[in-house]
Short mmCIF file of C-alpha atoms and ligand atoms in Angstrom, two decimals:
data_model
loop_
_atom_site.label_atom_id
_atom_site.label_comp_id
_atom_site.label_asym_id
_atom_site.label_seq_id
_atom_site.Cartn_x
_atom_site.Cartn_y
_atom_site.Cartn_z
CA MET A 1332 17.18 11.53 -15.34
CA THR A 1333 18.67 10.69 -11.97
CA ASP A 1334 17.30 11.88 -8.72
CA ALA A 1335 19.41 10.86 -5.76
CA ALA A 1336 16.70 12.12 -3.44
CA TYR A 1337 14.19 9.59 -4.80
CA ARG A 1338 13.34 6.93 -2.24
CA GLY A 1339 10.71 4.33 -3.03
CA ARG A 1340 9.57 1.16 -1.35
CA PHE A 1341 7.76 -2.13 -1.78
CA ALA A 1342 5.63 -3.12 1.18
CA PRO A 1343 4.10 -6.58 0.92
CA SER A 1344 2.11 -8.20 3.69
CA PRO A 1345 3.18 -11.76 4.47
CA SER A 1346 -0.26 -13.28 3.96
CA GLY A 1347 0.95 -15.62 1.20
CA PRO A 1348 3.49 -15.97 -1.61
CA LEU A 1349 3.89 -13.33 -4.32
CA HIS A 1350 1.37 -13.65 -7.17
CA PHE A 1351 1.35 -11.90 -10.52
CA GLY A 1352 -0.34 -8.80 -9.06
CA SER A 1353 2.10 -8.33 -6.19
CA LEU A 1354 5.05 -9.01 -8.50
CA LEU A 1355 3.74 -6.27 -10.79
CA ALA A 1356 3.66 -3.83 -7.87
CA ALA A 1357 7.21 -4.83 -6.91
CA VAL A 1358 8.50 -4.41 -10.48
CA GLY A 1359 6.71 -1.08 -11.02
CA SER A 1360 8.05 0.45 -7.82
CA PHE A 1361 11.54 -0.99 -8.42
CA LEU A 1362 11.82 0.31 -11.99
CA ASP A 1363 10.46 3.72 -11.13
CA ALA A 1364 13.08 4.06 -8.36
CA ARG A 1365 16.03 2.62 -10.27
CA SER A 1366 15.32 4.58 -13.45
CA ARG A 1367 15.69 7.73 -11.36
CA GLY A 1368 18.85 6.51 -9.65
CA GLY A 1369 16.86 6.28 -6.46
CA GLU A 1370 16.73 3.87 -3.55
CA TRP A 1371 14.24 1.04 -3.21
CA LEU A 1372 13.43 -0.15 0.32
CA LEU A 1373 11.60 -3.23 1.43
CA ARG A 1374 9.10 -3.17 4.28
CA MET A 1375 7.26 -6.22 5.52
CA GLU A 1376 3.76 -5.18 6.60
CA ASP A 1377 3.34 -7.83 9.26
CA LEU A 1378 1.03 -5.81 11.45
CA ASP A 1379 -1.79 -8.31 11.59
CA PRO A 1380 -0.57 -11.64 13.04
CA PRO A 1381 -3.89 -13.49 12.48
CA ARG A 1382 -3.62 -12.87 8.72
CA GLU A 1383 -0.03 -13.97 8.46
CA VAL A 1384 1.10 -17.23 6.97
CA PRO A 1385 4.16 -18.77 8.65
CA GLY A 1386 7.13 -18.63 6.31
CA ALA A 1387 5.47 -16.21 3.88
CA ALA A 1388 7.79 -13.29 4.67
CA ASP A 1389 10.93 -15.31 3.93
CA ASN A 1390 9.28 -16.82 0.89
CA ILE A 1391 8.58 -13.32 -0.49
CA LEU A 1392 12.18 -12.22 0.11
CA HIS A 1393 13.59 -15.30 -1.63
CA THR A 1394 11.23 -14.83 -4.56
CA LEU A 1395 12.26 -11.18 -4.99
CA GLU A 1396 15.92 -12.19 -4.98
CA ALA A 1397 15.29 -14.94 -7.52
CA PHE A 1398 13.79 -12.30 -9.81
CA GLY A 1399 16.81 -10.04 -9.31
CA LEU A 1400 14.79 -7.49 -7.34
CA TYR A 1401 17.42 -6.41 -4.82
CA TRP A 1402 16.51 -3.86 -2.20
CA ASP A 1403 18.62 -1.28 -0.37
CA GLY A 1404 19.45 -1.61 3.31
CA GLU A 1405 17.83 -3.88 5.84
CA VAL A 1406 14.27 -5.15 5.50
CA THR A 1407 12.02 -3.37 8.00
CA TYR A 1408 9.28 -5.26 9.81
CA GLN A 1409 6.24 -3.40 11.08
CA SER A 1410 5.98 -5.89 13.94
CA HIS A 1411 9.22 -4.38 15.34
CA ARG A 1412 8.00 -0.79 15.12
CA HIS A 1413 5.07 -0.63 17.55
CA ALA A 1414 6.80 2.03 19.69
CA LEU A 1415 6.80 4.44 16.73
CA TYR A 1416 3.10 3.88 16.06
CA ARG A 1417 2.29 4.35 19.75
CA GLU A 1418 4.22 7.62 19.80
CA ALA A 1419 2.32 8.95 16.77
CA LEU A 1420 -1.00 7.91 18.28
CA ASP A 1421 -0.12 9.61 21.58
CA ARG A 1422 0.79 12.77 19.71
CA LEU A 1423 -2.56 12.82 17.89
CA GLU A 1424 -4.34 12.16 21.18
CA GLN A 1425 -2.55 15.07 22.85
CA MET A 1426 -3.60 17.34 20.00
CA GLY A 1427 -7.22 16.34 20.56
CA GLN A 1428 -7.46 14.75 17.13
CA THR A 1429 -8.61 11.33 18.30
CA TYR A 1430 -11.44 9.92 20.37
CA PRO A 1431 -12.35 6.55 21.83
CA CYS A 1432 -15.13 4.63 20.09
CA GLY A 1433 -17.28 2.03 21.80
CA CYS A 1434 -19.17 0.79 18.73
CA THR A 1435 -18.98 -2.77 17.54
CA ARG A 1436 -18.60 -3.66 13.89
CA ARG A 1437 -22.11 -5.05 13.88
CA GLU A 1438 -23.56 -1.77 15.19
CA ILE A 1439 -21.78 0.24 12.52
CA ARG A 1440 -22.89 -2.18 9.81
CA ALA A 1441 -26.47 -1.98 11.02
CA HIS A 1442 -26.33 1.80 10.93
CA VAL A 1443 -24.78 2.07 7.49
CA GLY A 1444 -26.52 -0.83 5.78
CA SER A 1445 -24.79 -3.30 3.53
CA ASP A 1446 -25.25 -1.57 0.18
CA GLY A 1447 -22.40 0.95 0.43
CA ALA A 1448 -19.04 -0.13 -1.00
CA LYS A 1449 -17.20 1.80 1.68
CA ARG A 1450 -18.57 1.86 5.21
CA ILE A 1451 -18.51 5.34 6.66
CA TYR A 1452 -18.56 5.59 10.43
CA PRO A 1453 -21.59 7.70 11.46
CA GLY A 1454 -19.74 9.55 14.24
CA THR A 1455 -21.69 8.01 17.14
CA CYS A 1456 -18.92 8.52 19.72
CA ARG A 1457 -17.44 11.75 18.32
CA ASP A 1458 -18.77 13.88 21.20
CA GLY A 1459 -18.06 11.33 23.91
CA LEU A 1460 -18.83 7.68 24.58
CA PRO A 1461 -22.56 7.05 25.01
CA PRO A 1462 -23.48 6.18 28.65
CA GLY A 1463 -22.54 2.68 29.68
CA ARG A 1464 -20.15 2.12 26.78
CA THR A 1465 -16.48 1.35 27.10
CA ALA A 1466 -13.82 2.29 24.60
CA ARG A 1467 -13.03 -0.42 22.07
CA SER A 1468 -11.03 1.43 19.45
CA VAL A 1469 -9.52 4.86 18.77
CA ARG A 1470 -10.60 6.97 15.79
CA LEU A 1471 -9.20 10.03 14.07
CA ARG A 1472 -11.44 13.08 14.19
CA VAL A 1473 -11.22 13.95 10.50
CA PRO A 1474 -11.37 17.65 9.61
CA ASP A 1475 -14.18 19.03 7.49
CA ILE A 1476 -12.07 19.45 4.37
CA GLU A 1477 -11.46 17.98 0.94
CA ILE A 1478 -8.19 16.14 0.36
CA SER A 1479 -6.87 15.99 -3.18
CA PHE A 1480 -3.74 14.78 -4.88
CA ASP A 1481 -2.46 14.28 -8.39
CA ASP A 1482 -1.68 10.64 -9.08
CA ARG A 1483 1.02 10.18 -11.73
CA VAL A 1484 -1.07 7.59 -13.57
CA GLN A 1485 -4.63 7.88 -12.31
CA GLY A 1486 -4.78 11.69 -12.46
CA ALA A 1487 -6.55 14.03 -10.06
CA ILE A 1488 -8.18 12.30 -7.08
CA SER A 1489 -10.10 14.00 -4.32
CA GLU A 1490 -12.20 13.04 -1.37
CA TRP A 1491 -14.48 15.05 0.89
CA LEU A 1492 -13.41 13.60 4.23
CA PRO A 1493 -16.64 13.75 6.28
CA GLU A 1494 -18.67 12.10 3.52
CA GLN A 1495 -16.21 9.80 1.80
CA SER A 1496 -13.95 8.78 4.63
CA GLY A 1497 -15.52 9.51 7.99
CA ASP A 1498 -13.61 9.21 11.25
CA PHE A 1499 -11.42 6.19 10.63
CA ILE A 1500 -9.76 3.78 13.04
CA LEU A 1501 -6.20 4.25 14.28
CA LEU A 1502 -6.19 1.61 17.01
CA ARG A 1503 -8.36 -1.43 16.46
CA ALA A 1504 -10.61 -3.13 18.99
CA ASP A 1505 -8.20 -6.10 19.02
CA GLY A 1506 -5.42 -3.75 20.16
CA LEU A 1507 -3.58 -3.71 16.82
CA PHE A 1508 -2.50 -0.48 15.17
CA ALA A 1509 -4.46 0.30 12.02
CA TYR A 1510 -2.76 -0.10 8.68
CA GLN A 1511 -3.25 3.59 7.76
CA LEU A 1512 -1.41 4.81 10.85
CA ALA A 1513 1.51 2.40 10.48
CA VAL A 1514 2.02 3.15 6.79
CA VAL A 1515 2.06 6.91 7.31
CA VAL A 1516 4.47 6.65 10.24
CA ASP A 1517 6.78 4.31 8.33
CA ASP A 1518 6.80 6.29 5.09
CA ALA A 1519 7.70 9.46 6.99
CA ASP A 1520 10.27 7.76 9.21
CA GLN A 1521 11.96 6.15 6.20
CA GLY A 1522 11.92 9.35 4.14
CA ILE A 1523 9.89 7.82 1.31
CA THR A 1524 9.46 10.36 -1.52
CA ASP A 1525 7.52 8.21 -3.99
CA ILE A 1526 4.85 5.62 -3.40
CA VAL A 1527 4.21 3.24 -6.29
CA ARG A 1528 1.59 0.59 -5.50
CA GLY A 1529 -1.64 -0.96 -6.78
CA THR A 1530 -5.00 0.78 -7.14
CA ASP A 1531 -6.35 -1.52 -4.43
CA LEU A 1532 -4.83 1.11 -2.11
CA LEU A 1533 -6.10 4.15 -4.02
CA ASP A 1534 -9.04 4.36 -1.62
CA SER A 1535 -6.67 4.60 1.35
CA THR A 1536 -4.59 7.44 0.00
CA CYS A 1537 -6.72 10.40 1.09
CA GLN A 1538 -6.90 9.00 4.62
CA GLN A 1539 -3.13 8.60 4.61
CA ILE A 1540 -2.66 12.19 3.42
CA THR A 1541 -5.01 13.31 6.21
CA LEU A 1542 -2.77 11.58 8.74
CA GLN A 1543 0.39 13.00 7.15
CA GLN A 1544 -1.05 16.48 7.54
CA ALA A 1545 -2.19 15.84 11.12
CA LEU A 1546 1.29 14.60 12.07
CA GLY A 1547 3.10 17.37 10.20
CA HIS A 1548 4.71 15.11 7.58
CA SER A 1549 5.17 15.95 3.92
CA THR A 1550 3.12 14.08 1.32
CA PRO A 1551 5.03 11.84 -1.10
CA ARG A 1552 4.28 11.61 -4.82
CA TYR A 1553 1.84 8.82 -5.67
CA LEU A 1554 1.60 6.46 -8.62
CA HIS A 1555 -1.10 3.80 -8.51
CA LEU A 1556 -0.54 0.87 -10.86
CA PRO A 1557 -3.50 -1.02 -12.30
CA MET A 1558 -4.58 -3.82 -9.99
CA VAL A 1559 -4.45 -7.28 -11.54
CA VAL A 1560 -7.75 -9.17 -11.44
CA ASN A 1561 -8.67 -12.70 -12.51
CA GLU A 1562 -11.19 -13.57 -15.28
CA ARG A 1563 -13.97 -13.09 -12.74
CA GLY A 1564 -12.84 -9.56 -11.96
CA GLN A 1565 -11.54 -10.44 -8.50
CA LYS A 1566 -8.32 -9.02 -7.12
CA LEU A 1567 -5.57 -11.62 -7.11
CA SER A 1568 -5.07 -12.71 -3.53
CA LYS A 1569 -4.87 -15.72 -1.32
CA GLN A 1570 -8.65 -15.53 -0.84
CA THR A 1571 -9.24 -15.76 -4.61
CA HIS A 1572 -6.70 -18.59 -4.91
CA ALA A 1573 -4.21 -16.62 -6.95
CA ARG A 1574 -1.35 -18.78 -8.17
CA ALA A 1575 2.06 -18.07 -6.66
CA VAL A 1576 4.56 -16.82 -9.24
CA THR A 1577 7.24 -19.35 -10.03
CA THR A 1578 10.83 -18.31 -10.56
CA ASP A 1579 11.64 -21.06 -13.11
CA HIS A 1580 11.28 -18.77 -16.11
CA ALA A 1581 12.00 -15.51 -14.36
CA VAL A 1582 12.76 -13.41 -17.44
CA ALA A 1583 9.67 -14.63 -19.33
CA THR A 1584 7.50 -13.83 -16.31
CA LEU A 1585 9.09 -10.39 -15.99
CA CYS A 1586 8.43 -9.75 -19.70
CA SER A 1587 4.74 -10.44 -19.04
CA VAL A 1588 4.83 -7.94 -16.18
CA LEU A 1589 6.42 -5.27 -18.39
CA ARG A 1590 3.81 -5.87 -21.09
CA ALA A 1591 1.04 -5.47 -18.50
CA LEU A 1592 2.69 -2.20 -17.46
CA GLY A 1593 2.61 -0.96 -21.08
CA GLN A 1594 6.39 -0.88 -21.36
CA PRO A 1595 8.20 -1.07 -24.71
CA LEU A 1596 9.79 -4.48 -25.01
CA THR A 1597 12.03 -5.75 -27.78
CA ASP A 1598 11.95 -9.39 -28.90
CA GLU A 1599 15.45 -9.97 -27.57
CA ALA A 1600 14.39 -9.07 -24.03
CA ALA A 1601 13.02 -12.56 -23.50
CA ASP A 1602 16.41 -14.12 -24.30
CA CYS A 1603 18.38 -11.98 -21.85
CA ASN A 1604 19.82 -13.13 -18.60
CA LEU A 1605 18.41 -11.40 -15.53
CA ALA A 1606 21.15 -8.79 -15.23
CA ASP A 1607 20.78 -7.72 -18.87
CA PHE A 1608 17.02 -7.79 -18.61
CA TRP A 1609 17.08 -5.36 -15.69
CA GLU A 1610 19.58 -3.07 -17.33
CA ARG A 1611 17.33 -2.74 -20.38
CA ALA A 1612 14.17 -2.43 -18.32
CA VAL A 1613 15.62 0.31 -16.11
CA ASN A 1614 16.90 2.25 -19.11
CA SER A 1615 13.66 2.04 -21.05
CA TRP A 1616 11.20 2.57 -18.17
CA GLN A 1617 8.46 5.03 -19.10
CA ALA A 1618 5.97 5.59 -16.31
CA GLU A 1619 3.74 7.57 -18.69
CA GLN A 1620 3.14 4.36 -20.70
CA ILE A 1621 1.45 2.61 -17.76
CA PRO A 1622 -2.20 2.03 -18.69
CA ARG A 1623 -4.48 4.50 -16.96
CA ALA A 1624 -6.78 1.76 -15.77
CA GLN A 1625 -7.69 0.76 -12.28
CA MET A 1626 -7.80 -2.91 -13.25
CA ILE A 1627 -6.20 -5.22 -15.77
CA THR A 1628 -6.93 -8.90 -16.25
CA GLU A 1629 -4.23 -11.48 -15.72
CA ARG A 1630 -3.51 -13.01 -19.09
ZN1 LIG B 2104 -18.40 4.66 18.13
#
């Protein structure tokens, strides 16, 4: 099946080199797009300078190329797109959907306690800043509704916004635009129809749909791939000392990725060159074979 209207993307943050988990997200989104004859864009999510590692963005691009993961068009960098985020924030402000918040992280933590997995803002500044407080951040006034969507792998997901999300941050106290705002603005601006990414972002999806609705954008289709964890159950990341993928045995590494994604793989696949490997992988891609798990362990 080809679908010329399909437009997907891979959106790494340059906080370190690609590891097995981020390569899996790249491969999953690439194959889903290419198997439909769609486009695959690359967006560098370099919104948070303190978390960036110098050289990581270029390193990621070179690694993708070494694996034969070629993207369409120019790479976009979130750091160059602040004007778009500002415009969206202004629009939400004008519609009365935002408010300034004067709370510190410590105050919110103290209010919520440390047991909850997800910290829900208690709404302290919703009806105006308490006397003597100055605005630190800007929050979205979330509507009193349930958001639901049908994930292509994870199934039906829903979230009651006031209880499971709360009024979330759009502009951080350090002056940086929040990830949720930037992603929604970029996906709409780039005409993304399909978002294929790891389940580490499943929790963000209902907030992103809330913002899409507030800004009048359509909601893309979602497919959340299992997140790769180490033997201790931790998400692979720089913080958990995930090994960078090496490109020395690119096809063998890609075969491991396809196996983790539940894809049918013939014995000859491992002996292919990269071009042949991708041709086979694109032709045999079956999204419905992806394990319906939120986590898989790196083998
Ligand atoms: Zn507040």
